[in-house]
Amino acid sequence: MSPSPGRVELDGAWWPRSRDLSHELPALADVLDPLWGRITRIAVNPRYWPIIPPRIFANGHGVKVGWFTSELDPHKILLLSGTSGRWDLLVIPPETTALSAARLMAAASANTAAQSTATALMTAEQADAPATSYDAGTGRLGRLVAAM
């Protein structure tokens, strides 16, 4: 797997179970580290994360975590690997229904030049999605999609 060409805004999507980065980021990095190469840094926009840990541990090594307000879309997470480069993932809010999450994952993983920004995808989904409550039947399995 390799990161997308520079013309594509997103490399995939991540659907965390909560807004607790101390708990969610190690699980994400544990999965992606062997696939993409050693992840060394992660960056988020703090708008939707109440606490941002300065460092997490994944696969036996430390990963620095930082934040950017104006430089990083609030609906995106950035992962850096010293060997493989950069990946930008759409962050699907934990409270999203399975149907909406599936549409967002497919849109974020599309390898097309006309792909939208993370915020544009979220805005379009919120406008198109029916007003529904939490989808209790999701099982929350397979919550990461990263199509390269």
Short mmCIF file of C-alpha atoms in Angstrom, two decimals:
data_model
loop_
_atom_site.label_atom_id
_atom_site.label_comp_id
_atom_site.label_asym_id
_atom_site.label_seq_id
_atom_site.Cartn_x
_atom_site.Cartn_y
_atom_site.Cartn_z
CA MET A 1 0.00 0.00 0.00
CA SER A 2 1.15 3.49 -0.71
CA PRO A 3 -0.25 6.95 -0.12
CA SER A 4 -2.35 8.57 -2.81
CA PRO A 5 -0.90 10.97 -5.36
CA GLY A 6 -0.82 14.63 -4.32
CA ARG A 7 -3.99 15.44 -6.30
CA VAL A 8 -6.23 13.36 -4.01
CA GLU A 9 -7.43 14.92 -0.77
CA LEU A 10 -8.05 11.71 1.21
CA ASP A 11 -6.47 8.26 1.36
CA GLY A 12 -9.33 6.61 3.24
CA ALA A 13 -11.49 6.92 6.34
CA TRP A 14 -11.39 6.12 10.04
CA TRP A 15 -14.48 5.58 12.18
CA PRO A 16 -13.36 5.73 15.84
CA ARG A 17 -15.65 4.41 18.58
CA SER A 18 -15.20 7.49 20.79
CA ARG A 19 -13.60 10.94 21.05
CA ASP A 20 -10.91 9.55 23.40
CA LEU A 21 -7.69 9.84 21.37
CA SER A 22 -5.64 8.21 24.15
CA HIS A 23 -7.69 5.06 23.59
CA GLU A 24 -8.48 5.30 19.86
CA LEU A 25 -5.13 6.31 18.34
CA PRO A 26 -3.10 3.32 19.62
CA ALA A 27 -5.62 0.93 18.05
CA LEU A 28 -5.46 2.80 14.73
CA ALA A 29 -1.67 2.94 14.72
CA ASP A 30 -1.37 -0.74 15.74
CA VAL A 31 -3.32 -1.73 12.63
CA LEU A 32 -1.71 0.66 10.16
CA ASP A 33 1.89 0.50 11.37
CA PRO A 34 2.61 -2.96 9.88
CA LEU A 35 0.74 -2.12 6.67
CA TRP A 36 2.10 1.34 5.94
CA GLY A 37 5.44 1.39 7.70
CA ARG A 38 6.35 2.70 11.11
CA ILE A 39 4.06 5.60 11.98
CA THR A 40 6.09 8.33 13.64
CA ARG A 41 3.64 11.24 13.93
CA ILE A 42 -0.09 11.83 14.00
CA ALA A 43 -1.78 15.23 13.68
CA VAL A 44 -5.38 16.21 14.34
CA ASN A 45 -7.42 19.37 14.48
CA PRO A 46 -8.48 19.88 18.15
CA ARG A 47 -12.03 21.06 17.31
CA TYR A 48 -13.66 17.66 17.97
CA TRP A 49 -11.12 16.11 20.36
CA PRO A 50 -11.44 17.13 24.03
CA ILE A 51 -7.97 15.82 24.97
CA ILE A 52 -4.98 15.32 22.69
CA PRO A 53 -2.22 13.18 24.18
CA PRO A 54 1.31 14.34 23.33
CA ARG A 55 2.42 10.75 22.62
CA ILE A 56 0.92 7.30 22.20
CA PHE A 57 2.51 3.86 21.97
CA ALA A 58 1.89 1.55 19.02
CA ASN A 59 3.58 -1.74 18.20
CA GLY A 60 6.21 -1.13 20.87
CA HIS A 61 7.30 2.36 19.83
CA GLY A 62 6.31 5.91 20.63
CA VAL A 63 4.31 8.05 18.21
CA LYS A 64 4.20 11.82 18.61
CA VAL A 65 0.74 13.39 18.44
CA GLY A 66 0.26 17.02 17.53
CA TRP A 67 -2.50 19.37 16.52
CA PHE A 68 -3.09 22.16 14.05
CA THR A 69 -6.09 24.47 14.00
CA SER A 70 -5.99 26.36 10.71
CA GLU A 71 -3.68 24.05 8.76
CA LEU A 72 -5.68 20.82 9.17
CA ASP A 73 -9.30 20.12 8.26
CA PRO A 74 -11.23 19.40 11.50
CA HIS A 75 -12.69 16.24 9.92
CA LYS A 76 -9.31 14.77 9.00
CA ILE A 77 -6.39 13.00 10.68
CA LEU A 78 -2.87 13.01 9.29
CA LEU A 79 -0.49 10.07 9.76
CA LEU A 80 3.21 10.26 8.91
CA SER A 81 5.63 7.41 8.33
CA GLY A 82 9.36 7.92 7.95
CA THR A 83 9.48 5.15 5.34
CA SER A 84 6.25 5.54 3.40
CA GLY A 85 5.15 9.16 3.62
CA ARG A 86 1.84 10.73 4.55
CA TRP A 87 -1.77 9.57 4.75
CA ASP A 88 -4.85 11.73 5.21
CA LEU A 89 -7.93 10.00 6.60
CA LEU A 90 -11.45 11.32 6.92
CA VAL A 91 -12.57 11.03 10.56
CA ILE A 92 -16.14 9.77 10.69
CA PRO A 93 -17.75 10.89 13.97
CA PRO A 94 -18.33 8.03 16.43
CA GLU A 95 -22.06 8.75 16.62
CA THR A 96 -22.53 8.30 12.86
CA THR A 97 -24.96 5.58 11.75
CA ALA A 98 -23.60 2.56 9.89
CA LEU A 99 -25.33 3.59 6.65
CA SER A 100 -23.87 7.11 6.71
CA ALA A 101 -20.44 5.76 7.69
CA ALA A 102 -20.48 3.31 4.78
CA ARG A 103 -21.26 6.14 2.33
CA LEU A 104 -18.53 8.33 3.82
CA MET A 105 -15.96 5.52 3.72
CA ALA A 106 -16.74 4.82 0.08
CA ALA A 107 -16.51 8.51 -0.83
CA ALA A 108 -13.26 9.04 1.09
CA SER A 109 -11.65 5.98 -0.49
CA ALA A 110 -12.58 6.85 -4.08
CA ASN A 111 -9.48 7.40 -6.20
CA THR A 112 -10.88 10.22 -8.32
CA ALA A 113 -9.53 13.64 -9.12
CA ALA A 114 -12.85 15.29 -8.23
CA GLN A 115 -12.78 14.07 -4.64
CA SER A 116 -14.01 16.51 -2.00
CA THR A 117 -12.32 17.70 1.15
CA ALA A 118 -13.12 15.98 4.44
CA THR A 119 -15.37 18.85 5.54
CA ALA A 120 -17.19 18.87 2.19
CA LEU A 121 -17.88 15.13 2.48
CA MET A 122 -19.20 15.53 6.03
CA THR A 123 -21.38 18.49 5.06
CA ALA A 124 -22.84 16.64 2.07
CA GLU A 125 -23.55 13.54 4.16
CA GLN A 126 -25.27 15.56 6.88
CA ALA A 127 -27.46 17.21 4.25
CA ASP A 128 -28.31 13.91 2.50
CA ALA A 129 -28.66 11.61 5.52
CA PRO A 130 -32.13 11.09 6.96
CA ALA A 131 -32.58 12.18 10.56
CA THR A 132 -32.12 8.89 12.38
CA SER A 133 -31.05 7.89 15.82
CA TYR A 134 -28.06 5.75 16.72
CA ASP A 135 -27.93 2.50 14.69
CA ALA A 136 -27.80 -0.17 17.40
CA GLY A 137 -27.32 -3.00 14.92
CA THR A 138 -23.96 -1.93 13.53
CA GLY A 139 -21.67 -4.22 15.48
CA ARG A 140 -18.96 -1.62 14.72
CA LEU A 141 -16.72 -4.14 12.98
CA GLY A 142 -14.46 -3.08 10.15
CA ARG A 143 -14.38 0.57 11.10
CA LEU A 144 -11.25 1.45 9.14
CA VAL A 145 -11.12 1.75 5.40
CA ALA A 146 -7.97 2.87 3.68
CA ALA A 147 -8.08 2.29 -0.05
CA MET A 148 -4.85 3.08 -1.78
#
